Short mmCIF file of C-alpha atoms in Angstrom, two decimals:
data_model
loop_
_atom_site.label_atom_id
_atom_site.label_comp_id
_atom_site.label_asym_id
_atom_site.label_seq_id
_atom_site.Cartn_x
_atom_site.Cartn_y
_atom_site.Cartn_z
CA MET A 99 -6.75 24.41 -1.01
CA LYS A 100 -4.18 22.75 1.18
CA VAL A 101 -3.36 19.08 0.52
CA LYS A 102 -0.63 16.63 1.34
CA LYS A 103 1.98 16.68 -1.42
CA PHE A 104 1.62 13.28 -3.48
CA ASP A 105 2.54 13.63 -7.19
CA CYS A 106 1.71 10.79 -9.58
CA HIS A 107 4.79 9.34 -11.17
CA HIS A 108 2.66 7.92 -13.97
CA CYS A 109 0.57 11.07 -15.20
CA GLY A 110 2.12 13.92 -13.18
CA ALA A 111 -1.05 15.02 -11.56
CA PRO A 112 -1.03 15.77 -7.82
CA LYS A 113 -3.38 14.16 -5.28
CA VAL A 114 -6.42 16.30 -4.99
CA ASP A 115 -9.24 14.32 -3.26
CA SER A 116 -9.56 13.11 0.34
CA TYR A 117 -8.85 9.53 1.30
CA THR A 118 -9.44 7.25 4.24
CA ASN A 119 -7.03 4.34 3.66
CA PRO A 120 -3.31 4.50 3.57
CA TYR A 121 -2.79 3.74 -0.21
CA ILE A 122 -2.69 6.88 -2.24
CA VAL A 123 -4.27 6.50 -5.65
CA CYS A 124 -4.08 9.12 -8.39
CA ASP A 125 -7.48 10.89 -8.89
CA TYR A 126 -6.72 11.11 -12.57
CA CYS A 127 -5.35 8.03 -13.87
CA GLY A 128 -5.92 5.41 -11.05
CA TYR A 129 -2.31 4.48 -10.47
CA MET A 130 -1.18 3.69 -7.07
CA ILE A 131 1.18 6.71 -5.94
CA ASP A 132 2.42 6.14 -2.43
CA VAL A 133 1.50 4.96 1.07
CA ASP A 134 0.54 7.40 3.83
CA TYR A 135 1.78 6.19 7.18
CA ALA A 136 -0.52 8.81 9.06
CA ALA A 137 -3.62 7.39 7.47
CA GLY A 138 -2.58 3.85 8.27
CA LEU A 139 -2.11 4.93 11.76
CA GLN A 140 -5.56 6.47 12.00
CA VAL A 141 -7.03 3.12 10.96
CA TRP A 142 -5.04 1.38 13.44
CA ASN A 143 -5.99 3.74 16.34
CA HIS A 144 -9.67 4.23 15.44
CA SER A 145 -10.84 1.67 17.85
CA GLU A 146 -8.90 0.05 20.63
CA GLU A 147 -11.36 -2.76 20.85
CA HIS A 148 -11.16 -3.39 17.19
CA THR A 149 -7.40 -3.43 17.11
CA ASN A 150 -7.21 -5.68 20.15
CA ALA A 151 -9.38 -8.13 18.51
CA TYR A 152 -7.03 -8.34 15.73
CA MET A 153 -4.21 -8.73 17.94
CA GLN A 154 -5.66 -11.68 19.83
CA PHE A 155 -6.45 -13.31 16.41
CA LYS A 156 -2.88 -12.77 15.35
CA GLN A 157 -1.56 -14.25 18.58
CA ASN A 158 -3.59 -17.43 18.03
CA PHE A 159 -2.31 -17.50 14.36
CA THR A 160 1.32 -17.11 15.43
CA VAL A 161 0.89 -20.10 17.86
CA ASN A 162 -0.92 -22.33 15.30
CA SER A 163 1.32 -21.49 12.43
CA ALA A 164 4.44 -22.29 14.56
CA LYS A 165 2.97 -25.61 15.60
CA TYR A 166 2.09 -26.58 11.91
CA LEU A 167 5.57 -25.43 10.72
CA LYS A 168 7.28 -27.72 13.45
CA GLU A 169 5.08 -30.63 12.34
CA MET A 170 5.73 -29.72 8.70
CA ASN A 171 1.87 -29.99 8.08
CA LYS A 172 1.72 -28.01 4.83
CA GLU A 173 -2.03 -28.27 4.39
CA ALA A 174 -2.85 -26.93 7.88
CA TYR A 175 -0.21 -24.27 7.48
CA TRP A 176 -1.63 -23.22 4.30
CA LEU A 177 -5.13 -22.98 5.69
CA GLU A 178 -4.00 -21.06 8.79
CA HIS A 179 -2.33 -18.46 6.55
CA TYR A 180 -5.36 -18.27 4.19
CA ASN A 181 -7.66 -17.70 7.16
CA PHE A 182 -5.42 -15.23 8.61
CA TRP A 183 -5.09 -13.01 5.56
CA ASN A 184 -8.79 -13.31 4.89
CA TYR A 185 -9.51 -12.13 8.43
CA TYR A 186 -6.98 -9.36 8.23
CA TYR A 187 -8.34 -7.68 5.15
CA THR A 188 -11.85 -8.16 6.34
CA HIS A 189 -11.11 -6.72 9.62
CA PHE A 190 -9.20 -3.95 8.18
CA PRO A 191 -10.46 -3.46 4.62
CA GLU A 192 -8.67 -0.02 4.60
CA TYR A 193 -5.33 -2.01 4.37
CA LEU A 194 -6.39 -3.81 1.18
CA PRO A 195 -4.67 -2.37 -1.85
CA PRO A 196 -7.01 -0.51 -4.05
CA SER A 197 -5.84 -2.64 -7.04
CA ILE A 198 -7.51 -5.63 -5.64
CA PRO A 199 -11.38 -5.45 -6.15
CA LYS A 200 -13.93 -7.85 -4.58
CA GLY A 201 -14.42 -11.21 -6.08
CA GLU A 202 -12.13 -13.34 -8.14
CA LYS A 203 -8.99 -11.12 -7.96
CA TYR A 204 -9.30 -10.86 -4.15
CA GLU A 205 -9.56 -14.59 -3.81
CA LEU A 206 -6.56 -15.01 -5.93
CA PHE A 207 -4.60 -12.53 -3.88
CA ILE A 208 -5.43 -14.26 -0.52
CA LYS A 209 -4.65 -17.76 -2.02
CA SER A 210 -1.24 -16.52 -3.38
CA ALA A 211 -0.52 -15.24 0.23
CA ALA A 212 -1.10 -18.65 1.57
CA ASP A 213 0.80 -20.25 -1.28
CA MET A 214 3.85 -18.08 -0.64
CA ALA A 215 3.78 -19.08 3.06
CA ALA A 216 3.49 -22.80 2.27
CA ASP A 217 6.09 -22.77 -0.42
CA THR A 218 8.72 -21.23 1.99
CA MET A 219 8.28 -23.72 4.75
CA ASN A 220 11.40 -25.56 3.77
CA TYR A 221 13.37 -22.41 3.20
CA SER A 222 16.74 -23.30 4.86
CA ASP A 223 18.50 -19.91 5.06
CA THR A 224 17.42 -18.39 8.41
CA LYS A 225 20.14 -15.84 8.93
CA LYS A 226 17.97 -12.83 8.05
CA SER A 227 15.06 -13.97 10.19
CA ASP A 228 17.45 -14.90 13.09
CA ALA A 229 19.10 -11.50 12.86
CA TYR A 230 15.61 -9.73 12.93
CA ASN A 231 14.50 -11.91 15.90
CA ASN A 232 17.76 -11.19 17.87
CA ALA A 233 17.49 -7.38 17.17
CA TYR A 234 13.92 -7.61 18.34
CA LYS A 235 14.82 -9.39 21.53
CA SER A 236 17.87 -6.98 22.06
CA LEU A 237 15.59 -3.78 22.27
CA GLU A 238 16.60 -1.56 25.19
CA TYR A 239 13.88 0.23 27.20
CA TYR A 240 13.85 2.99 29.65
CA GLN A 241 11.34 5.04 31.71
CA LYS A 242 10.77 8.67 31.58
CA ASN A 243 7.78 10.66 33.01
CA GLY A 244 5.98 7.40 33.88
CA LYS A 245 6.19 6.15 30.28
CA SER A 246 8.28 3.28 28.79
CA TYR A 247 10.36 4.06 25.82
CA VAL A 248 12.71 1.95 23.60
CA THR A 249 16.14 3.50 22.82
CA TYR A 250 16.34 5.00 19.30
CA GLU A 251 19.56 3.17 18.60
CA SER A 252 18.27 -0.36 19.37
CA PHE A 253 15.12 0.53 17.55
CA LEU A 254 16.94 1.46 14.36
CA LYS A 255 18.98 -1.80 14.50
CA MET A 256 15.70 -3.69 14.71
CA ILE A 257 14.21 -1.76 11.75
CA LYS A 258 17.35 -2.43 9.65
CA ALA A 259 17.22 -6.01 10.44
CA TYR A 260 13.49 -6.14 9.60
CA MET A 261 13.95 -4.43 6.11
CA GLU A 262 16.80 -7.07 5.30
CA PHE A 263 14.50 -9.87 6.30
CA LEU A 264 11.72 -8.34 4.17
CA GLU A 265 14.02 -8.00 1.13
CA GLN A 266 14.88 -11.62 1.34
CA GLY A 267 11.18 -12.54 1.42
CA PHE A 268 10.33 -10.23 -1.51
CA ARG A 269 13.00 -11.75 -3.68
CA ILE A 270 11.33 -15.22 -2.96
CA VAL A 271 8.09 -13.82 -4.10
CA TYR A 272 8.69 -11.09 -6.72
CA ASP A 273 11.32 -12.98 -8.61
CA ASN A 274 9.17 -15.94 -8.89
CA PRO A 275 7.03 -16.16 -12.09
CA ASN A 276 4.35 -18.29 -10.16
CA TYR A 277 3.44 -15.08 -8.37
CA GLU A 278 3.29 -12.73 -11.26
CA ILE A 279 -0.09 -11.67 -9.94
CA MET A 280 1.71 -9.80 -7.07
CA ASN A 281 3.71 -7.63 -9.40
CA GLU A 282 0.36 -6.59 -11.02
CA ILE A 283 -1.80 -5.96 -7.97
CA PHE A 284 0.56 -5.21 -5.15
CA PRO A 285 3.88 -3.99 -6.53
CA GLU A 286 7.02 -4.56 -4.46
CA LYS A 287 7.83 -0.73 -3.57
CA PHE A 288 4.21 -0.42 -2.32
CA GLN A 289 4.17 -3.56 -0.19
CA LEU A 290 7.56 -2.46 1.27
CA LYS A 291 6.11 0.80 2.19
CA MET A 292 3.21 -0.64 3.69
CA LYS A 293 5.14 -3.08 5.76
CA LEU A 294 7.40 -0.42 6.93
CA SER A 295 4.29 1.69 7.97
CA GLN A 296 2.73 -1.11 9.77
CA ILE A 297 5.71 -1.87 11.99
CA ALA A 298 6.13 1.79 12.54
CA GLN A 299 2.64 2.33 13.82
CA THR A 300 3.24 -0.42 16.28
CA TRP A 301 6.48 1.05 17.74
CA ILE A 302 6.00 4.70 17.37
CA PRO A 303 4.30 5.03 20.76
CA TYR A 304 7.50 3.77 22.31
CA LEU A 305 9.69 6.61 20.85
CA GLU A 306 10.26 10.16 22.13
CA GLU A 307 8.85 12.87 19.96
CA ASN A 308 12.10 14.05 18.53
CA PHE A 309 13.10 10.41 17.59
CA ILE A 310 9.58 9.91 15.85
CA ASP A 311 10.44 12.80 13.61
CA GLN A 312 13.79 11.51 12.75
CA PHE A 313 12.67 8.09 12.00
CA LEU A 314 9.71 9.14 9.83
CA THR A 315 11.99 11.41 7.88
CA LEU A 316 14.70 8.90 7.40
CA TYR A 317 12.30 6.36 5.86
CA GLN A 318 10.18 8.95 3.94
CA LEU A 319 7.05 8.31 5.93
CA LYS A 320 6.46 12.00 6.48
CA GLN A 321 4.60 14.19 4.05
CA GLU A 322 4.55 17.99 3.55
CA TYR A 323 1.56 20.08 2.70
CA VAL A 324 1.15 22.27 -0.38
CA GLU A 325 -1.32 24.76 -1.69
CA ILE A 326 -3.00 23.83 -5.04
CA GLU A 327 -6.03 25.33 -6.94
CA GLU A 328 -9.42 23.55 -6.32
CA PRO A 329 -9.98 21.42 -9.37
CA LEU A 330 -13.41 21.41 -11.27
CA ARG A 331 -15.18 18.23 -10.45
CA GLN A 332 -17.88 16.11 -12.09
CA GLN A 333 -20.32 13.30 -11.28
CA VAL A 334 -19.86 9.70 -12.72
CA VAL A 335 -21.70 6.59 -11.97
CA CYS A 336 -19.63 3.42 -11.20
CA GLU A 337 -20.18 0.80 -13.98
CA ASP A 338 -20.28 -2.01 -11.44
CA CYS A 339 -22.05 -1.01 -8.35
CA LYS A 340 -23.94 2.05 -9.92
CA LYS A 341 -23.12 4.36 -7.11
CA GLU A 342 -22.49 8.10 -7.78
CA LEU A 343 -18.83 9.26 -7.67
CA THR A 344 -17.30 12.60 -7.67
CA VAL A 345 -14.10 12.97 -9.68
CA PRO A 346 -11.93 15.88 -10.83
CA ALA A 347 -12.58 17.08 -14.39
CA GLY A 348 -10.19 15.57 -16.86
CA ALA A 349 -9.84 12.32 -14.99
CA LEU A 350 -9.19 9.26 -17.33
CA VAL A 351 -9.80 6.47 -14.63
CA CYS A 352 -11.71 6.31 -11.43
CA ILE A 353 -11.43 3.59 -8.85
CA CYS A 354 -14.68 3.23 -6.91
CA GLU A 355 -14.39 3.73 -3.34
CA HIS A 356 -17.28 1.38 -2.75
CA CYS A 357 -16.50 -1.66 -4.79
CA ARG A 358 -13.04 -1.03 -6.06
CA HIS A 359 -14.14 -1.40 -9.65
CA GLN A 360 -11.82 0.46 -12.15
CA ASN A 361 -13.96 2.82 -14.19
CA ILE A 362 -12.45 3.88 -17.45
CA LEU A 363 -13.71 7.55 -18.14
CA LYS A 364 -11.68 8.52 -21.14
CA LYS A 365 -10.02 6.46 -23.82
CA THR A 366 -8.88 9.40 -26.08
CA THR A 367 -7.09 12.61 -25.77
CA HIS A 368 -7.12 15.70 -28.13
CA CYS A 369 -3.88 17.25 -29.35
CA HIS A 370 -3.65 20.94 -28.23
CA ASP A 371 -1.86 21.96 -31.56
CA CYS A 372 -3.86 20.22 -34.25
CA GLY A 373 -6.93 19.05 -32.33
CA CYS A 374 -6.48 15.49 -33.55
CA GLU A 375 -8.19 12.87 -31.39
CA ASN A 376 -5.57 10.45 -30.18
CA GLU A 377 -6.41 6.96 -28.85
CA LEU A 378 -4.47 6.16 -25.64
CA PRO A 379 -2.13 3.30 -25.90
CA LYS A 380 -2.61 0.32 -23.62
CA ASN A 381 0.49 1.16 -21.35
CA TRP A 382 0.46 5.07 -21.81
CA ALA A 383 2.76 7.20 -19.83
CA ASN A 384 2.75 10.88 -18.85
CA MET A 385 3.37 12.09 -22.52
CA ILE A 386 2.30 10.59 -25.88
CA THR A 387 3.08 11.63 -29.49
CA CYS A 388 0.24 13.00 -31.60
CA ILE A 389 -0.51 10.69 -34.48
CA ALA A 390 -1.10 13.54 -36.77
CA CYS A 391 1.41 16.38 -36.10
CA GLY A 392 4.03 14.53 -33.76
CA THR A 393 3.47 16.97 -30.93
CA GLN A 394 4.30 15.68 -27.34
CA LEU A 395 0.96 15.54 -25.59
CA ARG A 396 0.59 15.43 -21.70
CA VAL A 397 -2.23 12.77 -21.36
CA VAL A 398 -3.74 14.19 -18.25
CA GLN A 399 -4.30 17.89 -19.04
CA PRO A 400 -3.02 20.45 -16.64
CA LEU A 401 -6.50 21.42 -15.05
CA PHE A 402 -4.77 21.47 -11.60
CA GLY A 403 -2.70 24.13 -9.95
#
């Protein structure tokens, strides 16, 4: 079968199942692999009315948060950000990382987002944000065949400034032990890829086709297709919501597509040399050493092409 090429850095397996949200999760070990810009764009473009409702909400949020920031009203600023992120992930559930199930962890994630915003109210270094705002205001437009386009050079300058601005914000968050939860549920490299995908899906309509391809290739937002063997599949029932799920044979972990519960399907693997059953370590990687004969074992068996 033909699939987009995504290989898990944790267990080595390829992505074999279909997906609807932009986060690519390994079908064998449950680890997040990558972010698919094209899937995110499909979500964004699915309904113009739905997206416009979000844009209106965001516009009000921007006005209100600017007002509270000017007033240095930390409580109102925090609440505005809490309500915004809660609305965002309710409105676009596909954009919520699969590592965040419903319930307590989701609430902690939204509160952390609001906390981070409030904690940076007094951040004095605005060079990066000023550079991004200036690059945004300096975007150059032109008309061609009745359509408005942005020049590729000015667009790349804006993206570069945006990436540097994000990097500054990420250091405030990911280097702060108070937000350790973010490293667990939304690692920096995935949030960076998602942020880049989101700004790309907004601006891609303003680029000509040849520039779109250049940009997606430059920032590794473009995927190739490969042929792999169709894996054997099996049915399992989610431990939490009790709904039936289809998983590839040999899968160790399955994140439920309905409730996001992480189902542990296997806790051991057998040595292909001596047959000894090995319990998986807590933080296992692609290969482990057999406790009986010392053979290096691939945890996820090569049941795929």
